[in-house]
Coordinates of C-alpha atoms in Angstrom, one line a residue:
M1350 CA 133.5 128.4 204.2
K1351 CA 131.5 125.8 206.0
K1352 CA 129.4 125.1 202.9
L1353 CA 132.6 124.6 201.0
S1354 CA 133.9 122.1 203.6
Y1355 CA 130.7 120.1 203.4
L1356 CA 130.9 120.1 199.6
R1357 CA 134.5 118.7 199.8
V1358 CA 133.4 116.0 202.2
I1359 CA 130.5 114.9 199.8
L1360 CA 132.8 115.0 196.8
A1361 CA 135.5 113.0 198.6
I1362 CA 133.1 110.3 199.7
A1363 CA 131.5 110.0 196.3
L1364 CA 135.0 109.7 194.7
C1365 CA 135.9 107.0 197.3
L1366 CA 132.7 105.0 196.6
V1367 CA 133.2 105.2 192.8
F1368 CA 136.9 104.2 193.1
F1369 CA 136.2 101.3 195.4
A1370 CA 133.3 100.1 193.2
I1371 CA 135.6 100.1 190.2
F1372 CA 138.2 98.2 192.2
L1373 CA 135.7 95.5 193.3
H1374 CA 134.3 95.2 189.7
F1375 CA 137.7 94.6 188.1
S1376 CA 138.9 92.4 191.0
G1377 CA 135.9 90.2 190.4
K1378 CA 137.0 89.8 186.8
L1379 CA 140.3 88.3 187.9
T1380 CA 138.7 84.9 188.9
D1381 CA 137.1 82.3 186.8
T1382 CA 133.7 81.7 188.2
S1383 CA 133.1 78.6 186.0
A1384 CA 136.0 76.9 187.9
M1385 CA 133.6 76.4 190.9
Q1386 CA 131.5 74.1 188.6
R1387 CA 134.5 71.9 188.0
V1388 CA 135.5 71.6 191.6
I1389 CA 133.9 69.0 193.9
M1390 CA 133.2 70.2 197.5
F1391 CA 132.4 67.3 199.8
E1392 CA 129.3 68.3 201.6
D1393 CA 127.6 65.0 202.5
G1394 CA 128.5 61.4 203.1
W1395 CA 131.4 61.9 205.5
D1396 CA 132.4 59.1 207.9
V1397 CA 134.0 60.6 211.0
Q1398 CA 136.1 59.1 213.8
I1399 CA 137.2 61.1 216.8
N1400 CA 139.5 58.9 219.0
D1401 CA 137.1 56.1 219.8
D1402 CA 133.8 57.8 218.7
Y1403 CA 132.4 57.1 215.2
Y1404 CA 129.9 59.2 213.2
I1405 CA 128.6 57.7 209.9
N1406 CA 127.3 59.6 206.8
Q1407 CA 127.7 63.1 208.2
T1408 CA 126.6 66.2 206.3
E1409 CA 128.9 69.2 205.7
E1410 CA 127.2 71.0 208.6
G1411 CA 127.6 68.0 210.9
L1412 CA 131.2 67.7 209.9
S1413 CA 131.8 71.4 210.6
D1414 CA 130.2 71.1 214.1
I1415 CA 132.5 68.2 214.9
M1416 CA 135.6 70.0 213.6
M1417 CA 134.8 73.1 215.5
R1418 CA 135.0 71.4 218.9
R1419 CA 137.8 72.3 221.3
F1420 CA 140.1 69.4 220.9
S1421 CA 142.7 68.4 223.4
E1422 CA 146.3 68.2 222.4
G1423 CA 146.9 64.9 220.6
D1424 CA 143.2 64.2 219.7
T1425 CA 142.9 62.6 216.3
L1426 CA 140.1 63.3 213.8
I1427 CA 139.7 60.8 210.9
I1428 CA 137.4 61.7 208.1
S1429 CA 136.8 59.7 204.9
H1430 CA 134.8 60.1 201.8
E1431 CA 134.4 58.4 198.5
L1432 CA 135.7 60.2 195.4
T1433 CA 132.9 61.3 193.1
L1434 CA 135.0 62.3 190.1
D1435 CA 137.7 60.9 187.9
T1436 CA 141.1 62.6 188.6
S1437 CA 142.7 60.9 185.5
Q1438 CA 141.2 63.7 183.4
M1439 CA 142.9 66.5 185.4
A1440 CA 146.3 68.1 184.6
F1441 CA 147.2 68.7 188.3
P1442 CA 144.6 67.1 190.6
C1443 CA 144.8 68.1 194.2
V1444 CA 142.9 68.1 197.5
L1445 CA 142.5 71.3 199.6
V1446 CA 142.4 71.1 203.4
E1447 CA 142.2 74.0 205.7
M1448 CA 144.7 73.6 208.6
N1449 CA 143.9 75.2 212.0
R1450 CA 146.7 74.4 214.4
T1451 CA 146.8 70.8 213.3
Y1452 CA 148.8 68.6 211.1
C1453 CA 147.2 66.1 208.8
T1454 CA 148.0 62.9 206.9
V1455 CA 146.1 62.2 203.6
Y1456 CA 145.5 58.8 202.2
I1457 CA 143.8 57.5 199.0
N1458 CA 142.8 53.8 199.0
G1459 CA 145.0 53.4 202.1
M1460 CA 148.2 54.8 200.4
E1461 CA 149.7 57.8 202.1
I1462 CA 150.1 60.8 199.7
Y1463 CA 150.8 63.6 202.2
D1464 CA 152.0 64.1 205.7
S1465 CA 152.3 67.6 207.3
N1466 CA 154.1 67.1 210.6
Y1467 CA 156.0 70.4 211.2
A1468 CA 158.6 70.4 214.0
W1469 CA 158.8 73.5 216.1
S1470 CA 161.1 73.4 219.2
D1471 CA 160.5 69.9 220.6
E1472 CA 156.9 69.8 219.7
A1473 CA 154.9 69.2 216.5
W1474 CA 153.4 72.5 215.4
S1475 CA 151.5 73.8 212.4
A1476 CA 150.2 77.3 211.6
P1477 CA 146.8 77.9 210.2
G1478 CA 146.5 77.9 206.4
F1479 CA 145.4 76.3 203.2
C1480 CA 147.0 73.0 202.5
F1481 CA 147.2 71.9 198.8
V1482 CA 147.8 68.2 198.5
D1483 CA 148.8 66.9 195.1
I1484 CA 147.2 63.6 194.1
P1485 CA 149.8 61.4 192.4
G1486 CA 148.8 58.9 189.8
K1487 CA 145.3 58.3 188.5
Y1488 CA 142.4 57.6 190.8
Y1489 CA 138.8 56.9 189.6
K1490 CA 135.4 57.2 191.0
G1491 CA 134.9 55.0 194.0
S1492 CA 138.4 55.6 195.5
V1493 CA 138.3 56.4 199.2
L1494 CA 139.9 59.7 200.4
R1495 CA 140.9 59.5 204.1
I1496 CA 142.3 62.5 206.1
E1497 CA 143.7 62.1 209.6
I1498 CA 143.9 65.4 211.5
T1499 CA 145.8 65.7 214.8
A1500 CA 145.1 68.6 217.1
L1501 CA 148.3 70.2 218.5
D1502 CA 147.2 72.7 221.1
G1503 CA 143.4 72.5 221.5
Y1504 CA 142.5 75.5 219.3
V1505 CA 140.4 75.5 216.1
F1506 CA 139.8 79.1 215.3
R1507 CA 137.0 79.3 212.8
K1508 CA 134.4 77.2 210.8
P1509 CA 136.6 75.2 208.4
M1510 CA 136.1 75.4 204.6
P1511 CA 134.5 72.4 202.8
I1512 CA 137.3 70.0 201.6
M1513 CA 137.7 70.5 197.9
I1514 CA 139.1 68.3 195.2
G1515 CA 139.8 69.2 191.5
D1516 CA 142.4 70.6 189.2
G1517 CA 144.9 72.8 190.9
S1518 CA 144.0 76.0 188.9
D1519 CA 140.3 75.4 189.4
V1520 CA 140.7 75.0 193.2
F1521 CA 142.8 78.1 193.4
S1522 CA 140.3 80.1 191.4
T1523 CA 137.5 78.8 193.6
I1524 CA 139.2 80.1 196.8
L1525 CA 139.8 83.5 195.2
H1526 CA 136.1 83.6 194.3
L1527 CA 134.8 82.5 197.6
F1528 CA 136.9 85.0 199.5
S1529 CA 136.8 87.9 196.9
F1530 CA 135.3 90.4 199.4
P1531 CA 137.9 90.1 202.1
L1532 CA 140.7 89.6 199.6
C1533 CA 139.8 92.8 197.7
T1534 CA 139.5 94.6 201.0
T1535 CA 142.9 93.5 202.3
I1536 CA 144.6 94.2 199.0
F1537 CA 143.0 97.7 198.9
L1538 CA 144.1 98.3 202.5
I1539 CA 147.7 97.5 201.7
M1540 CA 147.7 99.4 198.3
F1541 CA 146.1 102.6 199.6
G1542 CA 148.1 102.5 202.8
G1543 CA 151.3 102.2 200.8
I1544 CA 150.3 105.1 198.5
M1545 CA 149.5 107.3 201.6
L1546 CA 152.8 106.3 203.2
L1547 CA 154.8 107.2 200.1
L1548 CA 153.0 110.6 199.9
C1549 CA 153.6 111.2 203.6
L1550 CA 157.3 110.5 203.2
L1551 CA 157.5 112.8 200.2
L1552 CA 155.5 115.6 201.8
Y1553 CA 156.7 115.2 205.4
P1554 CA 158.9 118.4 205.5
F1555 CA 156.1 120.6 204.0
Y1556 CA 153.0 119.9 206.1
E1557 CA 152.2 120.1 209.8
R1558 CA 150.6 117.3 211.7
I1559 CA 151.2 114.9 208.8
N1560 CA 152.2 112.3 211.4
I1561 CA 148.4 111.5 211.8
V1562 CA 148.1 110.6 208.1
L1563 CA 151.4 108.7 208.4
Y1564 CA 150.1 106.6 211.4
S1565 CA 146.8 106.0 209.5
A1566 CA 148.7 104.7 206.5
L1567 CA 150.8 102.4 208.6
S1568 CA 147.7 101.1 210.4
M1569 CA 146.0 100.2 207.1
M1570 CA 149.0 98.4 205.7
L1571 CA 149.5 96.4 209.0
V1572 CA 145.8 95.5 209.3
G1573 CA 145.8 94.6 205.6
L1574 CA 148.8 92.2 206.2
W1575 CA 147.0 90.8 209.1
G1576 CA 143.9 90.2 207.0
T1577 CA 145.8 88.4 204.3
C1578 CA 147.2 86.0 206.9
D1579 CA 144.0 85.6 209.0
F1580 CA 142.0 84.6 205.9
H1581 CA 144.9 82.4 204.9
F1582 CA 145.6 84.2 201.6
A1583 CA 149.3 84.6 202.5
T1584 CA 149.7 80.8 202.7
L1585 CA 149.0 80.6 199.0
A1586 CA 152.4 82.3 198.5
I1587 CA 154.5 81.7 201.6
S1588 CA 154.8 79.0 204.2
P1589 CA 152.1 78.7 207.0
Q1590 CA 154.8 79.4 209.6
A1591 CA 155.9 82.6 207.9
A1592 CA 152.3 83.7 207.4
N1593 CA 151.6 83.0 211.1
A1594 CA 154.5 85.1 212.2
M1595 CA 153.5 87.9 209.9
Q1596 CA 149.9 87.7 211.1
Y1597 CA 150.6 88.2 214.7
T1598 CA 153.4 90.7 214.2
S1599 CA 151.3 93.0 212.0
L1600 CA 148.3 92.7 214.4
F1601 CA 150.4 93.5 217.5
A1602 CA 152.1 96.5 215.7
A1603 CA 148.7 97.7 214.3
I1604 CA 147.2 97.9 217.8
G1605 CA 150.2 99.9 218.9
V1606 CA 149.7 102.3 215.9
F1607 CA 146.1 102.7 217.0
Y1608 CA 147.3 104.1 220.3
L1609 CA 149.6 106.5 218.5
I1610 CA 146.7 107.7 216.3
I1611 CA 144.6 108.4 219.4
D1612 CA 147.6 110.2 221.0
S1613 CA 148.2 112.4 217.9
L1614 CA 144.5 113.2 217.3
F1615 CA 143.3 114.2 220.8
N1616 CA 144.6 116.1 223.7
V1617 CA 143.7 113.7 226.5
S1618 CA 145.0 113.5 230.1
V1619 CA 146.7 110.2 229.5
K1620 CA 148.5 111.4 226.4
Y1621 CA 152.0 110.3 227.4
V1622 CA 150.7 107.0 228.6
L1623 CA 149.1 106.4 225.1
K1624 CA 152.3 107.2 223.4
A1625 CA 154.3 104.9 225.6
V1626 CA 151.8 102.1 225.2
G1627 CA 151.8 102.6 221.4
W1628 CA 155.6 102.5 220.9
G1629 CA 155.9 99.8 223.5
L1630 CA 153.5 97.5 221.6
I1631 CA 155.4 98.1 218.3
V1632 CA 158.7 97.2 220.0
I1633 CA 157.2 94.1 221.6
A1634 CA 155.8 93.1 218.2
I1635 CA 159.3 93.2 216.7
L1636 CA 160.8 91.4 219.6
S1637 CA 158.2 88.7 219.5
L1638 CA 158.9 88.2 215.8
I1639 CA 162.6 87.8 216.5
L1640 CA 162.0 85.4 219.5
Q1641 CA 159.6 83.3 217.4
S1642 CA 162.0 83.1 214.5
I1643 CA 164.7 81.6 216.8
Q1644 CA 162.0 79.3 218.3
V1645 CA 161.9 80.8 221.8
I1646 CA 158.2 81.7 222.0
N1647 CA 154.9 81.2 220.1
Q1648 CA 153.3 84.6 219.3
S1649 CA 149.8 83.1 219.4
E1650 CA 150.2 82.6 223.2
F1651 CA 149.9 86.4 223.6
F1652 CA 146.9 86.8 221.4
F1653 CA 144.4 87.2 224.3
F1654 CA 146.6 89.9 225.9
Y1655 CA 146.5 91.9 222.6
I1656 CA 142.8 91.5 222.3
I1657 CA 142.4 93.1 225.8
L1658 CA 144.6 96.0 224.7
S1659 CA 142.6 96.4 221.5
V1660 CA 139.4 96.5 223.5
V1661 CA 140.8 99.1 225.9
A1662 CA 141.7 101.2 222.8
L1663 CA 138.1 100.9 221.6
L1664 CA 136.8 102.0 225.0
I1665 CA 139.1 105.0 225.0
L1666 CA 137.9 105.9 221.5
L1667 CA 134.2 105.6 222.5
V1668 CA 134.8 108.0 225.4
I1669 CA 136.6 110.4 223.1
D1670 CA 133.8 110.0 220.6
V1671 CA 131.1 111.1 223.1
R1672 CA 133.2 114.1 224.2
Q1673 CA 134.4 115.3 220.8
L1674 CA 131.1 114.8 218.9
F1675 CA 128.5 115.8 221.4
I1676 CA 130.4 118.1 223.9
D1677 CA 133.3 119.8 222.2
R1678 CA 131.7 119.8 218.7
C1679 CA 134.9 118.8 216.9
T1680 CA 135.7 119.8 213.3
I1681 CA 134.6 117.7 210.3
T1682 CA 138.0 116.2 209.7
V1683 CA 138.4 115.1 213.4
G1684 CA 134.8 113.7 213.3
I1685 CA 135.5 111.7 210.2
N1686 CA 138.7 110.3 211.7
L1687 CA 136.9 109.4 214.9
V1688 CA 133.9 107.7 213.4
S1689 CA 136.0 105.7 210.8
L1690 CA 138.7 104.7 213.3
T1691 CA 136.2 103.7 216.0
T1692 CA 134.1 101.7 213.5
F1693 CA 137.2 99.9 212.2
V1694 CA 138.6 99.0 215.7
L1695 CA 135.1 97.8 216.7
C1696 CA 134.8 95.6 213.7
L1697 CA 138.4 94.4 214.1
D1698 CA 137.8 93.5 217.8
G1699 CA 134.5 91.8 216.9
S1700 CA 136.1 89.8 214.2
M1701 CA 139.0 88.6 216.4
I1702 CA 136.6 87.7 219.3
V1703 CA 134.1 85.9 217.0
T1704 CA 136.6 83.9 215.0
S1705 CA 138.7 83.0 218.1
Y1706 CA 136.4 82.4 221.0
L1707 CA 132.8 81.9 219.7
T1708 CA 133.3 79.2 217.1
N1709 CA 131.2 76.7 219.1
S1710 CA 128.1 78.9 218.9
E1711 CA 125.8 80.0 216.2
L1712 CA 127.2 83.5 216.7
G1713 CA 130.5 82.3 215.4
T1714 CA 129.1 81.0 212.1
N1715 CA 126.9 84.1 211.4
P1716 CA 128.0 85.4 208.0
I1717 CA 127.5 89.0 209.0
L1718 CA 129.8 88.7 211.9
T1719 CA 132.5 86.9 210.0
R1720 CA 132.5 89.8 207.6
L1721 CA 132.9 92.4 210.3
F1722 CA 136.6 93.0 209.5
P1723 CA 136.1 93.7 205.7
M1724 CA 133.1 96.0 206.4
G1725 CA 135.0 97.9 209.0
A1726 CA 138.0 98.2 206.7
I1727 CA 135.9 99.6 203.9
I1728 CA 134.5 102.3 206.3
Y1729 CA 138.0 103.1 207.5
I1730 CA 139.3 103.4 204.0
L1731 CA 136.5 105.7 202.9
G1732 CA 137.0 107.8 206.0
Q1733 CA 140.8 108.0 205.5
I1734 CA 140.4 108.9 201.8
T1735 CA 137.9 111.6 202.7
N1736 CA 140.0 112.9 205.5
Y1737 CA 143.2 112.8 203.3
I1738 CA 141.5 114.9 200.6
L1739 CA 140.3 117.4 203.2
F1740 CA 143.7 117.4 204.9
M1741 CA 145.6 118.0 201.7
S1742 CA 143.2 120.7 200.5
Q1743 CA 143.5 122.5 203.8
S1744 CA 147.2 122.1 203.9
L1745 CA 147.6 123.4 200.4
G1746 CA 145.4 126.3 201.3
R1747 CA 147.5 127.1 204.4
S1748 CA 150.7 126.7 202.3
T1749 CA 149.4 129.1 199.7
H1750 CA 148.3 131.6 202.4
N1751 CA 151.7 131.4 204.0
E1752 CA 153.4 132.0 200.7
Q1753 CA 151.2 135.0 200.1
L1754 CA 152.1 136.3 203.6
A1755 CA 155.8 135.7 202.9
Q1756 CA 155.5 137.5 199.6
I1757 CA 153.9 140.5 201.4
A1758 CA 156.6 140.5 204.1
Y1759 CA 159.5 140.3 201.6
T1760 CA 158.2 142.5 198.8
D1761 CA 158.6 146.3 198.5
D1762 CA 155.2 147.9 198.3
L1763 CA 156.1 150.6 195.8
T1764 CA 158.5 148.9 193.4
R1765 CA 157.3 145.3 193.8
I1766 CA 160.8 143.9 194.0
N1767 CA 162.5 142.4 197.1
N1768 CA 162.7 144.6 200.2
R1769 CA 165.2 145.1 203.0
A1770 CA 163.8 142.1 205.0
S1771 CA 164.2 139.9 202.0
Y1772 CA 167.8 141.2 201.5
A1773 CA 168.6 140.3 205.1
Q1774 CA 167.3 136.8 204.6
K1775 CA 169.3 136.5 201.3
S1776 CA 172.4 137.7 203.1
M1777 CA 172.2 134.9 205.7
E1778 CA 171.7 132.3 203.0
L1779 CA 174.8 133.5 201.1
D1780 CA 176.9 133.7 204.3
D1781 CA 176.1 130.0 204.9
K1782 CA 177.7 129.1 201.6
D1783 CA 181.3 129.2 200.5
E1784 CA 180.7 130.5 197.0
D1785 CA 181.7 133.6 195.1
Y1786 CA 179.2 136.3 194.1
C1787 CA 179.1 139.9 193.0
I1788 CA 177.2 142.7 194.8
I1789 CA 176.2 145.8 192.8
S1790 CA 175.2 148.8 194.9
F1791 CA 172.9 151.4 193.2
D1792 CA 172.0 154.9 194.5
M1793 CA 169.6 157.0 192.4
D1794 CA 170.8 160.5 191.6
G1795 CA 168.6 163.5 191.5
L1796 CA 165.5 162.1 193.1
K1797 CA 165.0 165.2 195.3
P1798 CA 164.9 167.6 192.4
I1799 CA 162.3 165.3 190.7
N1800 CA 160.1 165.4 193.8
D1801 CA 160.5 169.2 194.2
R1802 CA 159.8 170.0 190.5
F1803 CA 157.2 167.4 189.6
G1804 CA 155.8 166.1 192.9
H1805 CA 156.2 163.0 194.9
F1806 CA 154.0 161.0 192.5
A1807 CA 156.6 161.6 189.8
G1808 CA 159.4 160.6 192.3
D1809 CA 157.5 157.3 193.1
K1810 CA 157.2 156.7 189.4
A1811 CA 160.9 157.3 188.9
L1812 CA 161.7 154.7 191.6
S1813 CA 159.3 152.2 190.1
D1814 CA 160.7 152.7 186.6
F1815 CA 164.3 152.2 187.9
A1816 CA 163.3 149.1 189.7
M1817 CA 161.6 147.7 186.6
T1818 CA 164.8 148.5 184.6
L1819 CA 166.9 146.5 187.1
R1820 CA 164.5 143.6 187.1
T1821 CA 164.5 143.5 183.3
V1822 CA 168.2 143.9 182.8
F1823 CA 169.3 141.6 185.6
E1824 CA 166.6 139.0 185.0
G1825 CA 167.5 135.8 186.9
Y1826 CA 169.5 137.6 189.5
Y1827 CA 168.5 138.9 192.9
C1828 CA 167.3 142.6 192.9
A1829 CA 166.1 144.5 196.0
R1830 CA 165.3 148.0 197.3
I1831 CA 167.1 148.4 200.6
G1832 CA 166.4 152.1 201.3
G1833 CA 164.6 155.1 199.9
D1834 CA 166.7 155.5 196.8
E1835 CA 169.2 152.6 197.4
F1836 CA 169.0 149.4 195.5
V1837 CA 171.2 146.2 195.3
V1838 CA 171.7 143.4 192.8
I1839 CA 173.4 140.1 193.7
M1840 CA 174.9 138.1 190.9
E1841 CA 175.8 134.5 191.9
N1842 CA 178.1 132.4 189.8
A1843 CA 179.1 135.4 187.7
D1844 CA 182.7 136.4 186.6
M1845 CA 184.0 139.8 185.8
A1846 CA 183.2 139.6 182.1
T1847 CA 179.6 138.6 182.9
V1848 CA 179.2 141.5 185.3
A1849 CA 180.6 144.0 182.8
T1850 CA 178.2 142.7 180.1
Y1851 CA 175.2 143.3 182.4
V1852 CA 176.4 146.7 183.5
A1853 CA 176.7 147.7 179.8
K1854 CA 173.1 146.5 179.3
Y1855 CA 172.1 148.5 182.3
N1856 CA 173.6 151.7 180.9
E1857 CA 172.0 151.1 177.5
A1858 CA 168.5 150.5 179.2
M1859 CA 168.9 153.7 181.3
G1860 CA 169.7 155.7 178.0
K1861 CA 166.5 154.3 176.5
L1862 CA 164.5 155.3 179.6
N1863 CA 165.8 158.9 179.5
A1864 CA 165.0 159.0 175.8
M1865 CA 161.4 158.1 176.5
E1866 CA 161.0 160.7 179.3
P1867 CA 163.4 163.5 178.5
D1868 CA 161.9 165.9 181.1
I1869 CA 162.9 163.5 184.0
K1870 CA 166.6 162.7 184.3
H1871 CA 166.9 159.0 185.3
R1872 CA 170.4 158.3 186.6
A1873 CA 171.9 156.2 189.4
S1874 CA 175.5 155.7 190.5
Y1875 CA 176.7 152.2 191.0
G1876 CA 179.7 150.2 192.3
Y1877 CA 180.3 146.5 192.6
A1878 CA 182.6 144.1 194.4
F1879 CA 183.2 140.4 194.5
R1880 CA 183.2 138.3 197.6
D1881 CA 186.5 136.6 196.7
E1882 CA 188.3 139.9 196.4
M1883 CA 187.7 140.6 200.1
P1884 CA 190.2 139.6 202.8
P1885 CA 189.5 136.0 204.1
D1886 CA 188.1 137.4 207.4
K1887 CA 185.7 139.8 205.7
R1888 CA 184.1 137.5 203.1
T1889 CA 180.5 138.3 204.2
V1890 CA 177.6 139.9 202.4
H1891 CA 177.8 142.9 204.7
D1892 CA 181.5 143.6 204.1
T1893 CA 181.3 143.0 200.4
F1894 CA 178.3 145.4 200.2
L1895 CA 180.2 148.1 202.1
F1896 CA 183.1 147.7 199.6
A1897 CA 180.7 147.9 196.6
D1898 CA 179.0 150.9 198.3
Q1899 CA 182.3 152.7 198.7
R1900 CA 183.1 152.3 195.0
M1901 CA 179.6 153.5 194.2
Y1902 CA 180.2 156.8 196.2
M1903 CA 183.5 157.3 194.5
R1904 CA 181.8 157.1 191.2
K1905 CA 179.1 159.5 192.5
E1906 CA 181.7 162.0 193.5
I1907 CA 183.4 161.7 190.1
Q1908 CA 180.0 162.2 188.4
K1909 CA 179.3 165.3 190.6
K1910 CA 182.6 166.9 189.5
L1911 CA 181.8 166.1 185.8
D1912 CA 178.3 167.6 186.2
K1913 CA 179.8 170.7 187.9
E1914 CA 182.3 171.2 185.1
Q1915 CA 179.6 170.8 182.5
A1916 CA 177.4 173.4 184.2
M1917 CA 180.3 175.9 184.3
K1918 CA 180.9 175.4 180.6
E1919 CA 177.3 176.0 179.8
E1920 CA 177.3 179.2 181.9
K1921 CA 180.3 180.6 180.0
Q1922 CA 178.6 179.9 176.7

């Protein structure tokens, strides 16, 4: 069994890697790489003014260092550059500027072509995002592009992108190409999380502990949404303000879901505290979204608080890692969940800290650290796919095992039809309904003489043959052996004519059985009753069966008299 589990893990990981490689391959085909050659990225030759300070002919690196400073509210950065291409040859010429809690005004040859001064409460406010500025008219080489950027709250969160100019479609394709790795990761997070969530909702009644998979699916979707907003992809489709609200709401809720995952996975001493914190963070995330939408608060003001909670969740995970992996020797599925979740939270925390608080240092511009989130997300996805495959295979195995146990518990060993326990369960189900049915009570005649004359083996065969006859004749209806030689058939949604037809088929089948084995007399008395012919206070399976059983014994007595008269005639002859 252990070898089989390891084989499942290896196959699941291999499948994940192949699937993700195919996804990345085809996602790379979605962008036009030649578009980058038609887009101008201003890297050198910038003239920069910050308040009263001037910097001439700055390189792209020097401009980034200047823009990454911690500005005070109201500081103005003015950058200018000479156009090096002819926009008259473009269908939709535009300039791309990355906004980081600023608003900007764009000029060409001193003429204002764009002003992004968003009002929020009583203060100017702008969310981070990509800003596409359409260039009206025709401007030729040598025209001067000037951008005035005003800091609103003193925060610039990451190294800004080079300012681009070109045709709108080419600029858009260039962004997709430059950010293809995080873009593919976030899309895959949302897609796979959505698929897992749908499967969880469909399978929720059938599997135990599926809430762990449900929380994992929610965490992937929420973090994927956060990633699309944090990398500004969402601003390509929605407004920066909406993207900013979605960014913080999804992040705050995702951290709450992390606590719920820890609570569901592990039996720790602070279990109820983790659950309370998890649901509390989700509720706060929703409330903060509502309050921001009515312009009461700014969600970004609570960002540091959530980073602390996320770091605390990471520390809890690390402690549990040590205990589960090295002390308690956890199972493979728990280990995969632990390692992937811990790695993901570590990379997520590292990405948030690096991009938010270390932008002034070389550490903040390190390409490895700025890709922490996508790398952690890939590990988490692979871990969840592997764990999901193992979870489903184990759950299906347990379900099959439970079905086998149920079949054993509700099947008669000798005749292989339903037994008395199954009949009791069926009775409760029918009593919960308000529908008519017919119960046919059977009692085999002459079983004792068969045992006495031919042995108990022949008696067992007679019982099995009779059960097989019932199952064949009354196919589609419920058949059960409820005693030694007592059987019952329940016909739902059947009228008197249908019952009479099936009883005639039964008599014909019994005649054929006796013709095949003339030495053994196969015969059974029967009687039937409908639920709706019972008094209103006795319309239960038990009372209906007693009435059918009463009719069966009346028929048995009549048959005994007939047999006795037949025997007397044979003696006289």
